[in-house]
PDB file of C-alpha atoms in Angstrom:
ATOM      1  CA  UNK A 909      80.600  14.507 -20.286  1.00  0.00           C
ATOM      2  CA  UNK A 910      80.581  14.154 -24.045  1.00  0.00           C
ATOM      3  CA  UNK A 911      77.726  12.745 -24.756  1.00  0.00           C
ATOM      4  CA  UNK A 912      76.358  14.874 -22.016  1.00  0.00           C
ATOM      5  CA  UNK A 913      78.001  17.964 -24.397  1.00  0.00           C
ATOM      6  CA  UNK A 914      76.509  16.298 -27.401  1.00  0.00           C
ATOM      7  CA  UNK A 915      72.852  15.818 -26.143  1.00  0.00           C
ATOM      8  CA  UNK A 916      73.080  19.517 -25.287  1.00  0.00           C
ATOM      9  CA  UNK A 917      74.298  20.741 -28.412  1.00  0.00           C
ATOM     10  CA  UNK A 918      71.717  18.873 -29.930  1.00  0.00           C
ATOM     11  CA  UNK A 919      68.897  20.003 -28.123  1.00  0.00           C
ATOM     12  CA  UNK A 920      69.951  23.107 -29.470  1.00  0.00           C
ATOM     13  CA  UNK A 921      69.668  22.894 -32.688  1.00  0.00           C
ATOM     14  CA  UNK A 922      67.075  21.335 -32.543  1.00  0.00           C
ATOM     15  CA  UNK A 923      65.208  24.407 -30.682  1.00  0.00           C
ATOM     16  CA  UNK A 924      66.606  26.805 -32.879  1.00  0.00           C
ATOM     17  CA  UNK A 925      65.790  24.592 -36.182  1.00  0.00           C
ATOM     18  CA  UNK A 926      62.111  24.513 -34.731  1.00  0.00           C
ATOM     19  CA  UNK A 927      62.342  28.471 -34.409  1.00  0.00           C
ATOM     20  CA  UNK A 928      63.601  29.277 -37.920  1.00  0.00           C
ATOM     21  CA  UNK A 929      60.534  27.296 -39.098  1.00  0.00           C
ATOM     22  CA  UNK A 930      58.381  29.368 -36.744  1.00  0.00           C
ATOM     23  CA  UNK A 931      59.493  32.225 -38.806  1.00  0.00           C
ATOM     24  CA  UNK A 932      59.641  31.263 -42.332  1.00  0.00           C
ATOM     25  CA  UNK A 933      56.105  29.871 -41.564  1.00  0.00           C
ATOM     26  CA  UNK A 934      54.492  32.730 -40.407  1.00  0.00           C
ATOM     27  CA  UNK A 935      56.805  36.118 -41.215  1.00  0.00           C
ATOM     28  CA  UNK A 936      55.664  38.690 -43.236  1.00  0.00           C
ATOM     29  CA  UNK A 937      58.526  40.144 -46.011  1.00  0.00           C
ATOM     30  CA  UNK A 938      61.102  37.953 -45.471  1.00  0.00           C
ATOM     31  CA  UNK A 939      63.782  38.987 -48.162  1.00  0.00           C
ATOM     32  CA  UNK A 940      63.335  42.636 -47.136  1.00  0.00           C
ATOM     33  CA  UNK A 941      66.943  43.790 -45.016  1.00  0.00           C
ATOM     34  CA  UNK A 942      67.986  46.601 -42.596  1.00  0.00           C
ATOM     35  CA  UNK A 943      69.493  50.189 -44.004  1.00  0.00           C
ATOM     36  CA  UNK A 944      68.131  49.503 -47.996  1.00  0.00           C
ATOM     37  CA  UNK A 945      65.971  51.693 -49.198  1.00  0.00           C
ATOM     38  CA  UNK A 946      62.996  49.794 -51.443  1.00  0.00           C
ATOM     39  CA  UNK A 947      61.277  51.935 -54.295  1.00  0.00           C
ATOM     40  CA  UNK A 948      57.245  51.806 -53.262  1.00  0.00           C
ATOM     41  CA  UNK A 949      54.884  52.351 -56.039  1.00  0.00           C
ATOM     42  CA  UNK A 950      52.411  55.232 -55.201  1.00  0.00           C
ATOM     43  CA  UNK A 951      49.003  54.693 -54.084  1.00  0.00           C
ATOM     44  CA  UNK A 952      46.484  55.385 -56.797  1.00  0.00           C
ATOM     45  CA  UNK A 953      43.643  57.722 -56.865  1.00  0.00           C
ATOM     46  CA  UNK A 954      40.191  54.892 -56.316  1.00  0.00           C
ATOM     47  CA  UNK A 955      38.152  56.046 -59.160  1.00  0.00           C
ATOM     48  CA  UNK A 956      34.469  56.348 -59.605  1.00  0.00           C
ATOM     49  CA  UNK A 957      32.442  53.183 -61.163  1.00  0.00           C
ATOM     50  CA  UNK A 958      28.903  52.632 -62.005  1.00  0.00           C
ATOM     51  CA  UNK A 959      27.084  51.125 -59.491  1.00  0.00           C
ATOM     52  CA  UNK A 960      28.879  53.382 -56.605  1.00  0.00           C
ATOM     53  CA  UNK A 961      27.223  56.107 -54.260  1.00  0.00           C
ATOM     54  CA  UNK A 962      28.784  58.937 -53.023  1.00  0.00           C
ATOM     55  CA  UNK A 963      28.295  60.848 -50.879  1.00  0.00           C
ATOM     56  CA  UNK A 964      28.715  64.762 -51.720  1.00  0.00           C
ATOM     57  CA  UNK A 965      28.403  68.137 -49.830  1.00  0.00           C
ATOM     58  CA  UNK A 966      28.071  71.346 -50.321  1.00  0.00           C
ATOM     59  CA  UNK A 967      29.295  74.187 -47.837  1.00  0.00           C
ATOM     60  CA  UNK A 968      30.053  77.924 -48.374  1.00  0.00           C
ATOM     61  CA  UNK A 969      29.972  81.088 -45.904  1.00  0.00           C
ATOM     62  CA  UNK A 970      26.199  81.703 -46.161  1.00  0.00           C
ATOM     63  CA  UNK A 971      24.476  78.058 -45.610  1.00  0.00           C
ATOM     64  CA  UNK A 972      21.485  79.163 -46.861  1.00  0.00           C
ATOM     65  CA  UNK A 973      22.824  79.464 -50.357  1.00  0.00           C
ATOM     66  CA  UNK A 974      24.414  75.748 -50.197  1.00  0.00           C
ATOM     67  CA  UNK A 975      21.293  73.988 -48.881  1.00  0.00           C
ATOM     68  CA  UNK A 976      19.722  73.271 -52.590  1.00  0.00           C
ATOM     69  CA  UNK A 977      22.921  71.565 -53.541  1.00  0.00           C
ATOM     70  CA  UNK A 978      22.321  69.080 -50.467  1.00  0.00           C
ATOM     71  CA  UNK A 979      18.594  68.266 -50.791  1.00  0.00           C
ATOM     72  CA  UNK A 980      17.328  65.028 -49.270  1.00  0.00           C
ATOM     73  CA  UNK A 981      14.289  63.702 -50.366  1.00  0.00           C
ATOM     74  CA  UNK A 982      12.992  66.793 -51.418  1.00  0.00           C
ATOM     75  CA  UNK A 983      13.924  68.747 -48.662  1.00  0.00           C
ATOM     76  CA  UNK A 984      16.852  71.090 -47.774  1.00  0.00           C
ATOM     77  CA  UNK A 985      15.211  72.608 -44.638  1.00  0.00           C
ATOM     78  CA  UNK A 986      17.815  73.873 -41.932  1.00  0.00           C
ATOM     79  CA  UNK A 987      19.971  72.244 -39.056  1.00  0.00           C
ATOM     80  CA  UNK A 988      23.124  71.196 -39.243  1.00  0.00           C
ATOM     81  CA  UNK A 989      25.350  67.877 -39.943  1.00  0.00           C
ATOM     82  CA  UNK A 990      27.552  67.522 -37.268  1.00  0.00           C
ATOM     83  CA  UNK A 991      30.956  67.328 -38.648  1.00  0.00           C
ATOM     84  CA  UNK A 992      29.667  68.027 -41.813  1.00  0.00           C
ATOM     85  CA  UNK A 993      28.966  72.352 -42.017  1.00  0.00           C
ATOM     86  CA  UNK A 994      26.070  70.630 -44.488  1.00  0.00           C
ATOM     87  CA  UNK A 995      22.875  72.212 -42.866  1.00  0.00           C
ATOM     88  CA  UNK A 996      19.398  70.049 -43.887  1.00  0.00           C
ATOM     89  CA  UNK A 997      16.465  69.254 -41.796  1.00  0.00           C
ATOM     90  CA  UNK A 998      17.531  67.141 -38.885  1.00  0.00           C
ATOM     91  CA  UNK A 999      14.977  64.048 -40.205  1.00  0.00           C
ATOM     92  CA  UNK A1000      17.217  63.929 -43.487  1.00  0.00           C
ATOM     93  CA  UNK A1001      20.432  63.506 -41.757  1.00  0.00           C
ATOM     94  CA  UNK A1002      20.397  60.365 -41.260  1.00  0.00           C
ATOM     95  CA  UNK A1003      19.481  59.015 -44.843  1.00  0.00           C
ATOM     96  CA  UNK A1004      22.580  60.603 -46.261  1.00  0.00           C
ATOM     97  CA  UNK A1005      22.547  57.373 -48.144  1.00  0.00           C
ATOM     98  CA  UNK A1006      24.742  58.995 -51.499  1.00  0.00           C
ATOM     99  CA  UNK A1007      24.107  59.313 -54.943  1.00  0.00           C
ATOM    100  CA  UNK A1008      24.437  56.527 -56.841  1.00  0.00           C
ATOM    101  CA  UNK A1009      26.334  56.007 -59.989  1.00  0.00           C
ATOM    102  CA  UNK A1010      23.627  54.828 -62.639  1.00  0.00           C
ATOM    103  CA  UNK A1011      24.659  52.255 -65.500  1.00  0.00           C
ATOM    104  CA  UNK A1012      25.773  55.266 -67.762  1.00  0.00           C
ATOM    105  CA  UNK A1013      28.220  56.372 -64.992  1.00  0.00           C
ATOM    106  CA  UNK A1014      25.867  59.692 -64.148  1.00  0.00           C
ATOM    107  CA  UNK A1015      24.057  60.787 -61.587  1.00  0.00           C
ATOM    108  CA  UNK A1016      21.427  63.224 -61.194  1.00  0.00           C
ATOM    109  CA  UNK A1017      22.383  65.897 -58.852  1.00  0.00           C
ATOM    110  CA  UNK A1018      20.272  69.154 -57.371  1.00  0.00           C
ATOM    111  CA  UNK A1019      20.106  72.123 -59.528  1.00  0.00           C
ATOM    112  CA  UNK A1020      23.247  70.679 -61.643  1.00  0.00           C
ATOM    113  CA  UNK A1021      21.078  68.407 -63.070  1.00  0.00           C
ATOM    114  CA  UNK A1022      23.153  64.900 -64.663  1.00  0.00           C
ATOM    115  CA  UNK A1023      26.530  64.926 -64.208  1.00  0.00           C
ATOM    116  CA  UNK A1024      28.917  62.176 -65.637  1.00  0.00           C
ATOM    117  CA  UNK A1025      30.816  60.846 -62.589  1.00  0.00           C
ATOM    118  CA  UNK A1026      32.545  57.566 -64.028  1.00  0.00           C
ATOM    119  CA  UNK A1027      36.546  57.609 -64.275  1.00  0.00           C
ATOM    120  CA  UNK A1028      36.515  60.436 -61.838  1.00  0.00           C
ATOM    121  CA  UNK A1029      38.565  60.432 -58.601  1.00  0.00           C
ATOM    122  CA  UNK A1030      37.074  62.188 -55.756  1.00  0.00           C
ATOM    123  CA  UNK A1031      39.295  64.957 -56.277  1.00  0.00           C
ATOM    124  CA  UNK A1032      38.189  65.356 -60.209  1.00  0.00           C
ATOM    125  CA  UNK A1033      34.410  65.015 -58.623  1.00  0.00           C
ATOM    126  CA  UNK A1034      34.877  67.866 -55.898  1.00  0.00           C
ATOM    127  CA  UNK A1035      36.488  70.053 -58.553  1.00  0.00           C
ATOM    128  CA  UNK A1036      33.281  69.688 -61.262  1.00  0.00           C
ATOM    129  CA  UNK A1037      30.796  70.155 -58.832  1.00  0.00           C
ATOM    130  CA  UNK A1038      32.811  73.100 -57.571  1.00  0.00           C
ATOM    131  CA  UNK A1039      33.380  74.532 -60.994  1.00  0.00           C
ATOM    132  CA  UNK A1040      29.914  73.924 -62.219  1.00  0.00           C
ATOM    133  CA  UNK A1041      28.488  75.357 -59.563  1.00  0.00           C
ATOM    134  CA  UNK A1042      30.915  79.462 -59.842  1.00  0.00           C
ATOM    135  CA  UNK A1043      30.214  78.880 -64.011  1.00  0.00           C
ATOM    136  CA  UNK A1044      26.721  78.934 -62.669  1.00  0.00           C
ATOM    137  CA  UNK A1045      27.475  81.859 -60.250  1.00  0.00           C
ATOM    138  CA  UNK A1046      25.015  80.069 -57.167  1.00  0.00           C
ATOM    139  CA  UNK A1047      27.906  80.085 -54.813  1.00  0.00           C
ATOM    140  CA  UNK A1048      31.114  82.341 -55.519  1.00  0.00           C
ATOM    141  CA  UNK A1049      33.365  80.017 -53.297  1.00  0.00           C
ATOM    142  CA  UNK A1050      31.788  76.510 -52.827  1.00  0.00           C
ATOM    143  CA  UNK A1051      33.268  74.247 -50.643  1.00  0.00           C
ATOM    144  CA  UNK A1052      32.766  70.690 -52.048  1.00  0.00           C
ATOM    145  CA  UNK A1053      33.549  67.530 -49.719  1.00  0.00           C
ATOM    146  CA  UNK A1054      32.951  64.266 -51.584  1.00  0.00           C
ATOM    147  CA  UNK A1055      33.558  60.262 -50.478  1.00  0.00           C
ATOM    148  CA  UNK A1056      32.329  56.549 -51.313  1.00  0.00           C
ATOM    149  CA  UNK A1057      29.172  55.661 -49.357  1.00  0.00           C
ATOM    150  CA  UNK A1058      30.153  51.989 -50.585  1.00  0.00           C
ATOM    151  CA  UNK A1059      33.789  51.601 -50.848  1.00  0.00           C
ATOM    152  CA  UNK A1060      34.342  48.397 -48.528  1.00  0.00           C
ATOM    153  CA  UNK A1061      36.216  45.559 -48.456  1.00  0.00           C
ATOM    154  CA  UNK A1062      35.560  41.847 -47.096  1.00  0.00           C
ATOM    155  CA  UNK A1063      38.116  40.361 -45.271  1.00  0.00           C
ATOM    156  CA  UNK A1064      37.169  36.631 -44.980  1.00  0.00           C
ATOM    157  CA  UNK A1065      39.151  33.279 -44.174  1.00  0.00           C
ATOM    158  CA  UNK A1066      41.779  32.693 -41.517  1.00  0.00           C
ATOM    159  CA  UNK A1067      42.003  36.310 -39.881  1.00  0.00           C
ATOM    160  CA  UNK A1068      41.122  36.365 -36.385  1.00  0.00           C
ATOM    161  CA  UNK A1069      37.881  38.356 -37.040  1.00  0.00           C
ATOM    162  CA  UNK A1070      35.780  37.853 -40.022  1.00  0.00           C
ATOM    163  CA  UNK A1071      34.579  41.904 -40.996  1.00  0.00           C
ATOM    164  CA  UNK A1072      33.389  44.000 -43.666  1.00  0.00           C
ATOM    165  CA  UNK A1073      35.537  47.482 -43.827  1.00  0.00           C
ATOM    166  CA  UNK A1074      33.731  51.366 -45.211  1.00  0.00           C
ATOM    167  CA  UNK A1075      36.803  52.885 -46.834  1.00  0.00           C
ATOM    168  CA  UNK A1076      35.225  56.547 -47.431  1.00  0.00           C
ATOM    169  CA  UNK A1077      38.235  58.037 -48.805  1.00  0.00           C
ATOM    170  CA  UNK A1078      38.768  55.004 -51.249  1.00  0.00           C
ATOM    171  CA  UNK A1079      42.175  54.250 -49.762  1.00  0.00           C
ATOM    172  CA  UNK A1080      43.248  50.843 -47.847  1.00  0.00           C
ATOM    173  CA  UNK A1081      46.402  48.511 -48.892  1.00  0.00           C
ATOM    174  CA  UNK A1082      46.048  44.243 -47.750  1.00  0.00           C
ATOM    175  CA  UNK A1083      48.055  44.877 -44.981  1.00  0.00           C
ATOM    176  CA  UNK A1084      45.669  47.732 -43.312  1.00  0.00           C
ATOM    177  CA  UNK A1085      42.701  45.412 -43.913  1.00  0.00           C
ATOM    178  CA  UNK A1086      44.212  42.432 -42.515  1.00  0.00           C
ATOM    179  CA  UNK A1087      45.733  44.415 -39.320  1.00  0.00           C
ATOM    180  CA  UNK A1088      42.003  46.457 -39.168  1.00  0.00           C
ATOM    181  CA  UNK A1089      40.974  41.643 -38.900  1.00  0.00           C
ATOM    182  CA  UNK A1090      43.025  40.817 -36.284  1.00  0.00           C
ATOM    183  CA  UNK A1091      45.958  39.937 -38.727  1.00  0.00           C
ATOM    184  CA  UNK A1092      45.844  36.442 -40.080  1.00  0.00           C
ATOM    185  CA  UNK A1093      45.706  33.095 -37.446  1.00  0.00           C
ATOM    186  CA  UNK A1094      48.628  31.270 -37.071  1.00  0.00           C
ATOM    187  CA  UNK A1095      47.452  28.388 -39.706  1.00  0.00           C
ATOM    188  CA  UNK A1096      46.996  31.418 -42.535  1.00  0.00           C
ATOM    189  CA  UNK A1097      48.510  30.244 -45.919  1.00  0.00           C
ATOM    190  CA  UNK A1098      50.769  33.891 -45.797  1.00  0.00           C
ATOM    191  CA  UNK A1099      52.250  33.105 -49.302  1.00  0.00           C
ATOM    192  CA  UNK A1100      49.252  32.437 -51.812  1.00  0.00           C
ATOM    193  CA  UNK A1101      46.237  35.210 -50.159  1.00  0.00           C
ATOM    194  CA  UNK A1102      43.550  35.529 -52.537  1.00  0.00           C
ATOM    195  CA  UNK A1103      42.044  39.050 -53.625  1.00  0.00           C
ATOM    196  CA  UNK A1104      39.102  38.565 -56.084  1.00  0.00           C
ATOM    197  CA  UNK A1105      37.894  41.772 -57.576  1.00  0.00           C
ATOM    198  CA  UNK A1106      35.081  42.405 -59.268  1.00  0.00           C
ATOM    199  CA  UNK A1107      34.329  44.981 -62.224  1.00  0.00           C
ATOM    200  CA  UNK A1108      31.297  45.535 -64.248  1.00  0.00           C
ATOM    201  CA  UNK A1109      29.868  41.671 -63.221  1.00  0.00           C
ATOM    202  CA  UNK A1110      33.293  39.863 -63.929  1.00  0.00           C
ATOM    203  CA  UNK A1111      35.757  38.515 -61.278  1.00  0.00           C
ATOM    204  CA  UNK A1112      39.275  38.353 -61.446  1.00  0.00           C
ATOM    205  CA  UNK A1113      41.399  36.597 -58.955  1.00  0.00           C
ATOM    206  CA  UNK A1114      45.152  37.954 -58.033  1.00  0.00           C
ATOM    207  CA  UNK A1115      47.390  36.162 -55.559  1.00  0.00           C
ATOM    208  CA  UNK A1116      49.467  37.689 -53.151  1.00  0.00           C
ATOM    209  CA  UNK A1117      52.850  36.512 -51.375  1.00  0.00           C
ATOM    210  CA  UNK A1118      53.306  38.268 -48.130  1.00  0.00           C
ATOM    211  CA  UNK A1119      55.995  37.090 -47.102  1.00  0.00           C
ATOM    212  CA  UNK A1120      58.398  38.680 -50.133  1.00  0.00           C
ATOM    213  CA  UNK A1121      58.743  42.024 -50.694  1.00  0.00           C
ATOM    214  CA  UNK A1122      57.142  41.599 -54.336  1.00  0.00           C
ATOM    215  CA  UNK A1123      53.788  41.871 -52.644  1.00  0.00           C
ATOM    216  CA  UNK A1124      54.169  45.444 -52.731  1.00  0.00           C
ATOM    217  CA  UNK A1125      54.159  45.376 -56.474  1.00  0.00           C
ATOM    218  CA  UNK A1126      50.690  43.036 -56.945  1.00  0.00           C
ATOM    219  CA  UNK A1127      48.181  44.872 -59.001  1.00  0.00           C
ATOM    220  CA  UNK A1128      45.351  44.139 -55.803  1.00  0.00           C
ATOM    221  CA  UNK A1129      48.009  45.347 -53.203  1.00  0.00           C
ATOM    222  CA  UNK A1130      46.555  48.089 -53.185  1.00  0.00           C
ATOM    223  CA  UNK A1131      42.458  47.452 -52.549  1.00  0.00           C
ATOM    224  CA  UNK A1132      39.177  48.688 -54.637  1.00  0.00           C
ATOM    225  CA  UNK A1133      35.780  49.114 -54.285  1.00  0.00           C
ATOM    226  CA  UNK A1134      34.215  45.633 -53.222  1.00  0.00           C
ATOM    227  CA  UNK A1135      37.349  43.772 -53.425  1.00  0.00           C
ATOM    228  CA  UNK A1136      37.267  40.521 -50.905  1.00  0.00           C
ATOM    229  CA  UNK A1137      40.515  38.928 -49.591  1.00  0.00           C
ATOM    230  CA  UNK A1138      40.291  35.122 -48.898  1.00  0.00           C
ATOM    231  CA  UNK A1139      42.849  33.677 -46.512  1.00  0.00           C
ATOM    232  CA  UNK A1140      43.216  29.953 -47.016  1.00  0.00           C
ATOM    233  CA  UNK A1141      44.019  27.920 -44.380  1.00  0.00           C
ATOM    234  CA  UNK A1142      47.558  25.665 -44.465  1.00  0.00           C
ATOM    235  CA  UNK A1143      46.465  21.614 -45.855  1.00  0.00           C
ATOM    236  CA  UNK A1144      47.766  20.662 -42.918  1.00  0.00           C
ATOM    237  CA  UNK A1145      46.612  22.775 -40.131  1.00  0.00           C
ATOM    238  CA  UNK A1146      49.002  23.508 -37.357  1.00  0.00           C
ATOM    239  CA  UNK A1147      46.159  22.991 -35.081  1.00  0.00           C
ATOM    240  CA  UNK A1148      46.266  23.761 -31.081  1.00  0.00           C
ATOM    241  CA  UNK A1149      47.487  20.204 -30.383  1.00  0.00           C
ATOM    242  CA  UNK A1150      50.607  20.502 -32.824  1.00  0.00           C
ATOM    243  CA  UNK A1151      51.094  24.710 -31.768  1.00  0.00           C
ATOM    244  CA  UNK A1152      51.186  23.366 -27.776  1.00  0.00           C
ATOM    245  CA  UNK A1153      53.263  20.141 -28.347  1.00  0.00           C
ATOM    246  CA  UNK A1154      56.098  22.269 -29.944  1.00  0.00           C
ATOM    247  CA  UNK A1155      55.741  25.122 -27.219  1.00  0.00           C
ATOM    248  CA  UNK A1156      56.257  22.069 -24.579  1.00  0.00           C
ATOM    249  CA  UNK A1157      59.198  20.227 -26.656  1.00  0.00           C
ATOM    250  CA  UNK A1158      60.359  24.126 -26.845  1.00  0.00           C
ATOM    251  CA  UNK A1159      60.030  24.534 -22.707  1.00  0.00           C
ATOM    252  CA  UNK A1160      61.816  21.171 -22.337  1.00  0.00           C
ATOM    253  CA  UNK A1161      64.635  21.415 -24.334  1.00  0.00           C
ATOM    254  CA  UNK A1162      65.599  24.988 -22.477  1.00  0.00           C
ATOM    255  CA  UNK A1163      65.237  24.019 -19.628  1.00  0.00           C
ATOM    256  CA  UNK A1164      67.670  21.219 -20.505  1.00  0.00           C
ATOM    257  CA  UNK A1165      70.112  22.955 -22.102  1.00  0.00           C
ATOM    258  CA  UNK A1166      70.110  25.477 -19.370  1.00  0.00           C
ATOM    259  CA  UNK A1167      70.467  22.496 -17.087  1.00  0.00           C
ATOM    260  CA  UNK A1168      73.238  20.630 -18.249  1.00  0.00           C
ATOM    261  CA  UNK A1169      75.147  24.223 -18.920  1.00  0.00           C
ATOM    262  CA  UNK A1170      74.907  25.033 -15.140  1.00  0.00           C
ATOM    263  CA  UNK A1171      76.294  21.711 -14.264  1.00  0.00           C
ATOM    264  CA  UNK A1172      78.955  22.336 -16.559  1.00  0.00           C
ATOM    265  CA  UNK A1173      79.890  25.186 -15.105  1.00  0.00           C
ATOM    266  CA  UNK A1174      79.916  23.750 -11.404  1.00  0.00           C
ATOM    267  CA  UNK A1175      81.907  21.054 -12.699  1.00  0.00           C
ATOM    268  CA  UNK A1176      84.440  23.580 -13.572  1.00  0.00           C
ATOM    269  CA  UNK A1177      84.290  25.540 -10.434  1.00  0.00           C
ATOM    270  CA  UNK A1178      84.714  22.359  -8.057  1.00  0.00           C
ATOM    271  CA  UNK A1179      87.967  21.210 -10.526  1.00  0.00           C
TER     272      UNK A1179
END
């Protein structure tokens, strides 16, 4: 009887250790505790850089006054772009690829001419254009909308889907990007995720440990234009055969433990 009990405890111990090992291998933010408040850095506003493309639309109560500010291919015929409030020709609506920021950090904007936009946030850009329109007495109360046309995040490696994501408002963190890609596979290295950032032709590599709350304070936690996330595979991958073996082993151990417990209870009742 004592031998059976020892076997039962050994089986249960192996099962518990395997469960703990799985959590340590796959769990996120393992050092966070419930009920404790942690400080969180605020998300910085994305700033406009050289090479960006910007979608900018001006609207007002009189569409004919706003139309010249939304010139596309030199045409500003009437016709509403769905959801934008902008009235342009239907043919041009599909060509709204945005204004490209040149090597001097400028864009050429209809009516207003050259605008220096490098280093501005979208909010500051909208304020600049709105103020210039009112200063020129073109429109009394313009409404300016702006978004990034080429703010993209690339996710590669051990995720469930390799994708490129457009982020018009310039706001996405690494967890959001990985969630959109279907989360990481069981073979993914979670404590050394790479974020490769490109700025003016130079690339910089950041590493983030997603197993600890310190990831929130990484300069790459909040993503920027054209960041590439690369998730490395483990050196010794937990391939499907290994995972299946662990699953079968765990099931057998659980079944043995349950059977032994039932046997022990039955013997006690018979006594």
